[in-house]
PDB file of C-alpha atoms in Angstrom:
ATOM      1  CA  UNK A   1      -4.493 -22.205 -64.213  1.00  0.00           C
ATOM      2  CA  UNK A   2      -6.538 -24.613 -62.057  1.00  0.00           C
ATOM      3  CA  UNK A   3      -5.221 -28.145 -61.773  1.00  0.00           C
ATOM      4  CA  UNK A   4      -7.529 -30.839 -63.156  1.00  0.00           C
ATOM      5  CA  UNK A   5      -7.821 -33.876 -60.886  1.00  0.00           C
ATOM      6  CA  UNK A   6     -10.346 -36.663 -60.494  1.00  0.00           C
ATOM      7  CA  UNK A   7     -11.932 -37.577 -57.174  1.00  0.00           C
ATOM      8  CA  UNK A   8      -9.692 -40.632 -56.772  1.00  0.00           C
ATOM      9  CA  UNK A   9      -6.574 -38.585 -57.509  1.00  0.00           C
ATOM     10  CA  UNK A  10      -7.520 -35.985 -54.903  1.00  0.00           C
ATOM     11  CA  UNK A  11      -8.246 -38.663 -52.296  1.00  0.00           C
ATOM     12  CA  UNK A  12      -4.857 -40.283 -52.948  1.00  0.00           C
ATOM     13  CA  UNK A  13      -3.181 -36.882 -52.605  1.00  0.00           C
ATOM     14  CA  UNK A  14      -4.872 -36.330 -49.252  1.00  0.00           C
ATOM     15  CA  UNK A  15      -3.965 -39.815 -48.053  1.00  0.00           C
ATOM     16  CA  UNK A  16      -0.291 -39.292 -48.944  1.00  0.00           C
ATOM     17  CA  UNK A  17      -0.176 -36.247 -46.672  1.00  0.00           C
ATOM     18  CA  UNK A  18      -1.823 -38.042 -43.746  1.00  0.00           C
ATOM     19  CA  UNK A  19       0.064 -38.135 -40.458  1.00  0.00           C
ATOM     20  CA  UNK A  20      -0.792 -40.817 -37.840  1.00  0.00           C
ATOM     21  CA  UNK A  21      -0.279 -38.417 -34.916  1.00  0.00           C
ATOM     22  CA  UNK A  22      -2.477 -35.751 -36.514  1.00  0.00           C
ATOM     23  CA  UNK A  23      -5.053 -38.437 -37.267  1.00  0.00           C
ATOM     24  CA  UNK A  24      -5.122 -39.443 -33.596  1.00  0.00           C
ATOM     25  CA  UNK A  25      -5.807 -35.840 -32.632  1.00  0.00           C
ATOM     26  CA  UNK A  26      -8.594 -35.433 -35.200  1.00  0.00           C
ATOM     27  CA  UNK A  27     -10.248 -38.680 -34.085  1.00  0.00           C
ATOM     28  CA  UNK A  28     -10.008 -37.586 -30.463  1.00  0.00           C
ATOM     29  CA  UNK A  29     -11.659 -34.277 -31.408  1.00  0.00           C
ATOM     30  CA  UNK A  30     -14.627 -36.095 -32.959  1.00  0.00           C
ATOM     31  CA  UNK A  31     -13.740 -36.330 -36.656  1.00  0.00           C
ATOM     32  CA  UNK A  32     -14.700 -40.027 -36.772  1.00  0.00           C
ATOM     33  CA  UNK A  33     -12.705 -42.882 -38.278  1.00  0.00           C
ATOM     34  CA  UNK A  34     -12.821 -41.759 -41.925  1.00  0.00           C
ATOM     35  CA  UNK A  35      -9.859 -39.406 -41.578  1.00  0.00           C
ATOM     36  CA  UNK A  36      -6.262 -39.308 -42.828  1.00  0.00           C
ATOM     37  CA  UNK A  37      -4.709 -36.742 -40.483  1.00  0.00           C
ATOM     38  CA  UNK A  38      -3.850 -34.004 -43.004  1.00  0.00           C
ATOM     39  CA  UNK A  39      -2.838 -30.597 -41.654  1.00  0.00           C
ATOM     40  CA  UNK A  40      -4.906 -27.587 -42.744  1.00  0.00           C
ATOM     41  CA  UNK A  41      -1.955 -25.989 -44.533  1.00  0.00           C
ATOM     42  CA  UNK A  42      -1.734 -28.951 -46.920  1.00  0.00           C
ATOM     43  CA  UNK A  43      -5.486 -28.857 -47.558  1.00  0.00           C
ATOM     44  CA  UNK A  44      -5.387 -25.124 -48.301  1.00  0.00           C
ATOM     45  CA  UNK A  45      -2.472 -25.612 -50.711  1.00  0.00           C
ATOM     46  CA  UNK A  46      -4.392 -28.317 -52.573  1.00  0.00           C
ATOM     47  CA  UNK A  47      -7.501 -26.122 -52.706  1.00  0.00           C
ATOM     48  CA  UNK A  48      -5.421 -23.284 -54.165  1.00  0.00           C
ATOM     49  CA  UNK A  49      -4.146 -25.573 -56.898  1.00  0.00           C
ATOM     50  CA  UNK A  50      -7.610 -26.928 -57.748  1.00  0.00           C
ATOM     51  CA  UNK A  51      -9.543 -23.661 -57.705  1.00  0.00           C
ATOM     52  CA  UNK A  52     -13.322 -23.481 -57.376  1.00  0.00           C
ATOM     53  CA  UNK A  53     -14.898 -26.715 -58.612  1.00  0.00           C
ATOM     54  CA  UNK A  54     -18.452 -27.248 -57.439  1.00  0.00           C
ATOM     55  CA  UNK A  55     -18.920 -30.715 -58.930  1.00  0.00           C
ATOM     56  CA  UNK A  56     -15.681 -32.017 -57.420  1.00  0.00           C
ATOM     57  CA  UNK A  57     -16.582 -30.355 -54.131  1.00  0.00           C
ATOM     58  CA  UNK A  58     -19.853 -32.276 -53.962  1.00  0.00           C
ATOM     59  CA  UNK A  59     -18.063 -35.532 -54.781  1.00  0.00           C
ATOM     60  CA  UNK A  60     -15.530 -34.912 -52.029  1.00  0.00           C
ATOM     61  CA  UNK A  61     -18.288 -34.174 -49.527  1.00  0.00           C
ATOM     62  CA  UNK A  62     -20.077 -37.400 -50.413  1.00  0.00           C
ATOM     63  CA  UNK A  63     -17.026 -39.466 -49.403  1.00  0.00           C
ATOM     64  CA  UNK A  64     -17.671 -38.638 -45.742  1.00  0.00           C
ATOM     65  CA  UNK A  65     -13.906 -38.276 -45.234  1.00  0.00           C
ATOM     66  CA  UNK A  66     -12.986 -35.493 -42.809  1.00  0.00           C
ATOM     67  CA  UNK A  67     -10.267 -33.829 -44.886  1.00  0.00           C
ATOM     68  CA  UNK A  68     -12.211 -34.295 -48.121  1.00  0.00           C
ATOM     69  CA  UNK A  69     -15.101 -32.367 -46.577  1.00  0.00           C
ATOM     70  CA  UNK A  70     -12.813 -29.584 -45.362  1.00  0.00           C
ATOM     71  CA  UNK A  71     -11.397 -29.361 -48.889  1.00  0.00           C
ATOM     72  CA  UNK A  72     -14.924 -29.443 -50.301  1.00  0.00           C
ATOM     73  CA  UNK A  73     -15.757 -26.283 -48.344  1.00  0.00           C
ATOM     74  CA  UNK A  74     -12.920 -24.545 -50.221  1.00  0.00           C
ATOM     75  CA  UNK A  75     -14.113 -25.685 -53.663  1.00  0.00           C
ATOM     76  CA  UNK A  76     -17.908 -25.348 -53.553  1.00  0.00           C
ATOM     77  CA  UNK A  77     -19.635 -22.503 -55.380  1.00  0.00           C
ATOM     78  CA  UNK A  78     -22.037 -20.785 -52.927  1.00  0.00           C
ATOM     79  CA  UNK A  79     -24.222 -19.448 -55.733  1.00  0.00           C
ATOM     80  CA  UNK A  80     -24.840 -22.977 -57.038  1.00  0.00           C
ATOM     81  CA  UNK A  81     -26.445 -24.286 -53.825  1.00  0.00           C
ATOM     82  CA  UNK A  82     -30.193 -24.446 -53.321  1.00  0.00           C
ATOM     83  CA  UNK A  83     -31.672 -24.263 -49.826  1.00  0.00           C
ATOM     84  CA  UNK A  84     -32.506 -27.975 -49.980  1.00  0.00           C
ATOM     85  CA  UNK A  85     -28.949 -28.901 -51.027  1.00  0.00           C
ATOM     86  CA  UNK A  86     -27.420 -26.739 -48.291  1.00  0.00           C
ATOM     87  CA  UNK A  87     -29.603 -28.351 -45.655  1.00  0.00           C
ATOM     88  CA  UNK A  88     -28.647 -31.796 -46.928  1.00  0.00           C
ATOM     89  CA  UNK A  89     -24.979 -30.925 -46.471  1.00  0.00           C
ATOM     90  CA  UNK A  90     -25.173 -29.389 -43.013  1.00  0.00           C
ATOM     91  CA  UNK A  91     -28.030 -30.865 -41.027  1.00  0.00           C
ATOM     92  CA  UNK A  92     -26.622 -34.425 -40.661  1.00  0.00           C
ATOM     93  CA  UNK A  93     -23.266 -33.122 -39.331  1.00  0.00           C
ATOM     94  CA  UNK A  94     -22.114 -33.999 -35.805  1.00  0.00           C
ATOM     95  CA  UNK A  95     -18.813 -32.066 -35.719  1.00  0.00           C
ATOM     96  CA  UNK A  96     -18.943 -28.328 -34.981  1.00  0.00           C
ATOM     97  CA  UNK A  97     -15.664 -27.717 -36.855  1.00  0.00           C
ATOM     98  CA  UNK A  98     -17.232 -28.897 -40.115  1.00  0.00           C
ATOM     99  CA  UNK A  99     -20.359 -26.848 -39.437  1.00  0.00           C
ATOM    100  CA  UNK A 100     -18.220 -23.734 -38.987  1.00  0.00           C
ATOM    101  CA  UNK A 101     -16.152 -24.435 -42.120  1.00  0.00           C
ATOM    102  CA  UNK A 102     -19.244 -24.972 -44.265  1.00  0.00           C
ATOM    103  CA  UNK A 103     -20.954 -21.866 -42.893  1.00  0.00           C
ATOM    104  CA  UNK A 104     -17.938 -19.558 -42.969  1.00  0.00           C
ATOM    105  CA  UNK A 105     -16.500 -20.582 -46.327  1.00  0.00           C
ATOM    106  CA  UNK A 106     -19.642 -21.350 -48.310  1.00  0.00           C
ATOM    107  CA  UNK A 107     -23.078 -20.656 -46.870  1.00  0.00           C
ATOM    108  CA  UNK A 108     -22.480 -17.064 -45.733  1.00  0.00           C
ATOM    109  CA  UNK A 109     -21.961 -16.161 -49.405  1.00  0.00           C
ATOM    110  CA  UNK A 110     -24.906 -18.206 -50.697  1.00  0.00           C
ATOM    111  CA  UNK A 111     -28.074 -16.465 -51.979  1.00  0.00           C
ATOM    112  CA  UNK A 112     -30.075 -18.784 -49.680  1.00  0.00           C
ATOM    113  CA  UNK A 113     -28.134 -17.715 -46.549  1.00  0.00           C
ATOM    114  CA  UNK A 114     -30.888 -15.577 -45.019  1.00  0.00           C
ATOM    115  CA  UNK A 115     -33.521 -18.289 -45.439  1.00  0.00           C
ATOM    116  CA  UNK A 116     -31.207 -20.896 -43.885  1.00  0.00           C
ATOM    117  CA  UNK A 117     -30.341 -18.548 -41.032  1.00  0.00           C
ATOM    118  CA  UNK A 118     -33.973 -18.028 -40.061  1.00  0.00           C
ATOM    119  CA  UNK A 119     -34.855 -21.725 -40.307  1.00  0.00           C
ATOM    120  CA  UNK A 120     -31.882 -22.887 -38.241  1.00  0.00           C
ATOM    121  CA  UNK A 121     -31.980 -20.175 -35.568  1.00  0.00           C
ATOM    122  CA  UNK A 122     -35.642 -20.950 -34.919  1.00  0.00           C
ATOM    123  CA  UNK A 123     -35.137 -24.720 -34.915  1.00  0.00           C
ATOM    124  CA  UNK A 124     -34.390 -27.063 -32.025  1.00  0.00           C
ATOM    125  CA  UNK A 125     -31.437 -29.062 -33.401  1.00  0.00           C
ATOM    126  CA  UNK A 126     -28.153 -28.154 -31.748  1.00  0.00           C
ATOM    127  CA  UNK A 127     -25.667 -27.845 -34.608  1.00  0.00           C
ATOM    128  CA  UNK A 128     -28.105 -26.275 -37.095  1.00  0.00           C
ATOM    129  CA  UNK A 129     -28.936 -23.692 -34.387  1.00  0.00           C
ATOM    130  CA  UNK A 130     -25.223 -22.990 -34.035  1.00  0.00           C
ATOM    131  CA  UNK A 131     -25.024 -22.674 -37.828  1.00  0.00           C
ATOM    132  CA  UNK A 132     -27.897 -20.179 -37.870  1.00  0.00           C
ATOM    133  CA  UNK A 133     -26.190 -17.861 -35.390  1.00  0.00           C
ATOM    134  CA  UNK A 134     -22.839 -18.225 -37.163  1.00  0.00           C
ATOM    135  CA  UNK A 135     -24.540 -17.432 -40.460  1.00  0.00           C
ATOM    136  CA  UNK A 136     -26.008 -14.255 -39.013  1.00  0.00           C
ATOM    137  CA  UNK A 137     -22.616 -13.240 -37.614  1.00  0.00           C
ATOM    138  CA  UNK A 138     -20.951 -13.814 -40.978  1.00  0.00           C
ATOM    139  CA  UNK A 139     -23.622 -11.839 -42.816  1.00  0.00           C
ATOM    140  CA  UNK A 140     -23.207  -8.960 -40.348  1.00  0.00           C
ATOM    141  CA  UNK A 141     -19.430  -8.953 -40.913  1.00  0.00           C
ATOM    142  CA  UNK A 142     -19.923  -8.960 -44.693  1.00  0.00           C
ATOM    143  CA  UNK A 143     -22.499  -6.141 -44.547  1.00  0.00           C
ATOM    144  CA  UNK A 144     -25.244  -8.450 -45.833  1.00  0.00           C
ATOM    145  CA  UNK A 145     -27.686  -8.134 -42.916  1.00  0.00           C
ATOM    146  CA  UNK A 146     -28.839  -4.605 -43.681  1.00  0.00           C
ATOM    147  CA  UNK A 147     -32.473  -5.209 -42.650  1.00  0.00           C
ATOM    148  CA  UNK A 148     -31.541  -6.796 -39.316  1.00  0.00           C
ATOM    149  CA  UNK A 149     -33.363  -5.534 -36.216  1.00  0.00           C
ATOM    150  CA  UNK A 150     -30.180  -5.348 -34.138  1.00  0.00           C
ATOM    151  CA  UNK A 151     -31.870  -4.375 -30.872  1.00  0.00           C
ATOM    152  CA  UNK A 152     -34.286  -7.295 -31.083  1.00  0.00           C
ATOM    153  CA  UNK A 153     -31.370  -9.596 -31.922  1.00  0.00           C
ATOM    154  CA  UNK A 154     -29.423  -8.423 -28.854  1.00  0.00           C
ATOM    155  CA  UNK A 155     -32.480  -9.037 -26.657  1.00  0.00           C
ATOM    156  CA  UNK A 156     -32.768 -12.513 -28.121  1.00  0.00           C
ATOM    157  CA  UNK A 157     -29.071 -13.221 -27.506  1.00  0.00           C
ATOM    158  CA  UNK A 158     -29.367 -12.300 -23.840  1.00  0.00           C
ATOM    159  CA  UNK A 159     -32.521 -14.362 -23.485  1.00  0.00           C
ATOM    160  CA  UNK A 160     -31.382 -17.523 -25.279  1.00  0.00           C
ATOM    161  CA  UNK A 161     -27.691 -17.926 -24.450  1.00  0.00           C
ATOM    162  CA  UNK A 162     -27.972 -18.950 -20.764  1.00  0.00           C
ATOM    163  CA  UNK A 163     -30.149 -22.032 -21.399  1.00  0.00           C
ATOM    164  CA  UNK A 164     -28.717 -23.070 -24.772  1.00  0.00           C
ATOM    165  CA  UNK A 165     -26.559 -26.211 -25.233  1.00  0.00           C
ATOM    166  CA  UNK A 166     -22.837 -25.425 -25.126  1.00  0.00           C
ATOM    167  CA  UNK A 167     -22.216 -25.587 -28.884  1.00  0.00           C
ATOM    168  CA  UNK A 168     -25.188 -23.284 -29.476  1.00  0.00           C
ATOM    169  CA  UNK A 169     -23.899 -20.943 -26.757  1.00  0.00           C
ATOM    170  CA  UNK A 170     -20.665 -20.651 -28.744  1.00  0.00           C
ATOM    171  CA  UNK A 171     -22.594 -19.648 -31.878  1.00  0.00           C
ATOM    172  CA  UNK A 172     -24.747 -17.097 -30.038  1.00  0.00           C
ATOM    173  CA  UNK A 173     -21.726 -15.611 -28.275  1.00  0.00           C
ATOM    174  CA  UNK A 174     -19.862 -15.422 -31.599  1.00  0.00           C
ATOM    175  CA  UNK A 175     -22.754 -13.409 -33.015  1.00  0.00           C
ATOM    176  CA  UNK A 176     -22.722 -11.074 -29.985  1.00  0.00           C
ATOM    177  CA  UNK A 177     -18.996 -10.439 -30.451  1.00  0.00           C
ATOM    178  CA  UNK A 178     -19.392  -9.853 -34.188  1.00  0.00           C
ATOM    179  CA  UNK A 179     -22.157  -7.300 -33.534  1.00  0.00           C
ATOM    180  CA  UNK A 180     -19.821  -5.519 -31.127  1.00  0.00           C
ATOM    181  CA  UNK A 181     -16.989  -5.526 -33.655  1.00  0.00           C
ATOM    182  CA  UNK A 182     -18.792  -4.798 -36.915  1.00  0.00           C
ATOM    183  CA  UNK A 183     -21.655  -2.534 -35.752  1.00  0.00           C
ATOM    184  CA  UNK A 184     -19.902   0.197 -33.733  1.00  0.00           C
ATOM    185  CA  UNK A 185     -23.190   1.883 -32.848  1.00  0.00           C
ATOM    186  CA  UNK A 186     -24.159  -1.196 -30.817  1.00  0.00           C
ATOM    187  CA  UNK A 187     -20.708  -1.927 -29.340  1.00  0.00           C
ATOM    188  CA  UNK A 188     -21.395  -0.606 -25.847  1.00  0.00           C
ATOM    189  CA  UNK A 189     -24.670  -2.510 -25.680  1.00  0.00           C
ATOM    190  CA  UNK A 190     -23.007  -5.730 -26.859  1.00  0.00           C
ATOM    191  CA  UNK A 191     -20.283  -5.368 -24.226  1.00  0.00           C
ATOM    192  CA  UNK A 192     -22.871  -4.647 -21.514  1.00  0.00           C
ATOM    193  CA  UNK A 193     -24.821  -7.783 -22.467  1.00  0.00           C
ATOM    194  CA  UNK A 194     -21.591  -9.773 -22.381  1.00  0.00           C
ATOM    195  CA  UNK A 195     -20.906  -8.496 -18.872  1.00  0.00           C
ATOM    196  CA  UNK A 196     -24.388  -9.447 -17.714  1.00  0.00           C
ATOM    197  CA  UNK A 197     -24.099 -12.922 -19.238  1.00  0.00           C
ATOM    198  CA  UNK A 198     -20.752 -13.331 -17.496  1.00  0.00           C
ATOM    199  CA  UNK A 199     -18.115 -15.992 -18.059  1.00  0.00           C
ATOM    200  CA  UNK A 200     -20.424 -18.785 -19.196  1.00  0.00           C
ATOM    201  CA  UNK A 201     -17.566 -20.956 -20.523  1.00  0.00           C
ATOM    202  CA  UNK A 202     -15.686 -22.514 -17.559  1.00  0.00           C
ATOM    203  CA  UNK A 203     -12.982 -24.155 -19.687  1.00  0.00           C
ATOM    204  CA  UNK A 204      -9.405 -22.822 -19.477  1.00  0.00           C
ATOM    205  CA  UNK A 205      -8.314 -20.609 -22.364  1.00  0.00           C
ATOM    206  CA  UNK A 206      -5.969 -22.553 -24.692  1.00  0.00           C
ATOM    207  CA  UNK A 207      -2.477 -21.095 -25.037  1.00  0.00           C
ATOM    208  CA  UNK A 208      -2.386 -18.400 -27.708  1.00  0.00           C
ATOM    209  CA  UNK A 209      -6.193 -18.092 -27.903  1.00  0.00           C
ATOM    210  CA  UNK A 210      -8.477 -15.202 -26.987  1.00  0.00           C
ATOM    211  CA  UNK A 211     -10.986 -15.441 -24.148  1.00  0.00           C
ATOM    212  CA  UNK A 212     -14.535 -16.353 -25.207  1.00  0.00           C
ATOM    213  CA  UNK A 213     -15.832 -13.781 -22.682  1.00  0.00           C
ATOM    214  CA  UNK A 214     -17.379 -11.246 -25.074  1.00  0.00           C
ATOM    215  CA  UNK A 215     -16.041  -8.011 -23.496  1.00  0.00           C
ATOM    216  CA  UNK A 216     -12.476  -9.389 -23.523  1.00  0.00           C
ATOM    217  CA  UNK A 217     -12.807 -10.850 -27.009  1.00  0.00           C
ATOM    218  CA  UNK A 218     -14.077  -7.543 -28.417  1.00  0.00           C
ATOM    219  CA  UNK A 219     -11.343  -5.605 -26.622  1.00  0.00           C
ATOM    220  CA  UNK A 220      -8.643  -7.991 -27.889  1.00  0.00           C
ATOM    221  CA  UNK A 221      -9.709  -7.655 -31.541  1.00  0.00           C
ATOM    222  CA  UNK A 222     -10.012  -3.867 -31.307  1.00  0.00           C
ATOM    223  CA  UNK A 223      -6.549  -3.684 -29.729  1.00  0.00           C
ATOM    224  CA  UNK A 224      -5.145  -5.920 -32.455  1.00  0.00           C
ATOM    225  CA  UNK A 225      -6.584  -3.604 -35.098  1.00  0.00           C
ATOM    226  CA  UNK A 226      -4.570  -0.783 -33.513  1.00  0.00           C
ATOM    227  CA  UNK A 227      -1.442  -2.911 -33.215  1.00  0.00           C
ATOM    228  CA  UNK A 228      -1.809  -3.009 -29.439  1.00  0.00           C
ATOM    229  CA  UNK A 229      -2.258  -5.705 -26.785  1.00  0.00           C
ATOM    230  CA  UNK A 230      -4.877  -5.857 -24.044  1.00  0.00           C
ATOM    231  CA  UNK A 231      -3.839  -6.266 -20.401  1.00  0.00           C
ATOM    232  CA  UNK A 232      -5.292  -9.800 -20.468  1.00  0.00           C
ATOM    233  CA  UNK A 233      -3.093 -10.689 -23.473  1.00  0.00           C
ATOM    234  CA  UNK A 234       0.008  -9.200 -21.812  1.00  0.00           C
ATOM    235  CA  UNK A 235      -0.608 -11.212 -18.626  1.00  0.00           C
ATOM    236  CA  UNK A 236      -1.163 -14.419 -20.592  1.00  0.00           C
ATOM    237  CA  UNK A 237       2.046 -13.949 -22.587  1.00  0.00           C
ATOM    238  CA  UNK A 238       4.007 -13.132 -19.418  1.00  0.00           C
ATOM    239  CA  UNK A 239       2.683 -16.270 -17.712  1.00  0.00           C
ATOM    240  CA  UNK A 240       3.605 -18.379 -20.765  1.00  0.00           C
ATOM    241  CA  UNK A 241       7.119 -16.925 -20.813  1.00  0.00           C
ATOM    242  CA  UNK A 242       7.625 -17.825 -17.150  1.00  0.00           C
ATOM    243  CA  UNK A 243       6.724 -21.458 -17.807  1.00  0.00           C
ATOM    244  CA  UNK A 244       9.304 -21.852 -20.585  1.00  0.00           C
ATOM    245  CA  UNK A 245      12.375 -23.770 -19.354  1.00  0.00           C
ATOM    246  CA  UNK A 246      15.757 -22.109 -19.736  1.00  0.00           C
ATOM    247  CA  UNK A 247      17.730 -23.505 -22.707  1.00  0.00           C
ATOM    248  CA  UNK A 248      20.245 -26.166 -21.693  1.00  0.00           C
ATOM    249  CA  UNK A 249      23.918 -25.252 -21.998  1.00  0.00           C
ATOM    250  CA  UNK A 250      25.934 -27.706 -24.050  1.00  0.00           C
ATOM    251  CA  UNK A 251      28.561 -29.646 -22.157  1.00  0.00           C
ATOM    252  CA  UNK A 252      31.954 -28.030 -22.437  1.00  0.00           C
ATOM    253  CA  UNK A 253      30.507 -24.759 -23.708  1.00  0.00           C
ATOM    254  CA  UNK A 254      32.026 -21.734 -21.952  1.00  0.00           C
ATOM    255  CA  UNK A 255      29.767 -19.655 -19.738  1.00  0.00           C
ATOM    256  CA  UNK A 256      28.789 -16.276 -21.097  1.00  0.00           C
ATOM    257  CA  UNK A 257      30.544 -13.403 -19.412  1.00  0.00           C
ATOM    258  CA  UNK A 258      28.283 -11.329 -17.191  1.00  0.00           C
ATOM    259  CA  UNK A 259      27.256  -7.987 -18.575  1.00  0.00           C
ATOM    260  CA  UNK A 260      27.727  -6.479 -15.129  1.00  0.00           C
ATOM    261  CA  UNK A 261      31.312  -5.694 -14.057  1.00  0.00           C
ATOM    262  CA  UNK A 262      32.387  -7.334 -10.807  1.00  0.00           C
ATOM    263  CA  UNK A 263      33.290  -4.833  -8.162  1.00  0.00           C
ATOM    264  CA  UNK A 264      36.235  -5.543  -5.865  1.00  0.00           C
TER     265      UNK A 264
END
């Protein structure tokens, strides 16, 4: 049974779970000053207890608090949003993480998703453009883009990605990868386009993450589906293992006997 809580009770619950070090990281990443520093696991647990609650979700969003808005994305009812309401939620955003949460958790499932997708993809604002491409990717994955002209979309991806702002590039590339993964008939073409576009993201790959280079990303997910690892993943894990320092031996602890017998 869903837990009944008021807005003030939920905000107090979030504040209690705030961590100053996590807050520092969120602020550094662009979450603004209205943030407690609550880890995602705690937010998900609270969302599970509350269940879907559209009215409370809207109240949480209106606070402007970072964690409250993440939680809001887990409570909102996609079917209850009009196109105007959805635009009001997303278009003022300045943080790509919140854009992705709102799109992936709510708007992809909304009846107005296709209309929003077209408006945002054809617009000139950076984060709404990102949202439009992410919406299309999500609808492809969910089998909701049945009337999509995939060939024309692939042409558009190759044309628009090189000159797009970085955060839009990420959305376009995400869509390319999702076409390659969820539309097998276009996989080779998606990989070929990825190869022609090249490694457009010069940033180092964070430890434990997959390359944003579309051919490698597609290969990594396909390998994971088979329970395998790509060569790139094996090399990355080997390099990480080499960097790990050997565990320190406690003072006074006896040395372990060698497995190899000493020859005289």
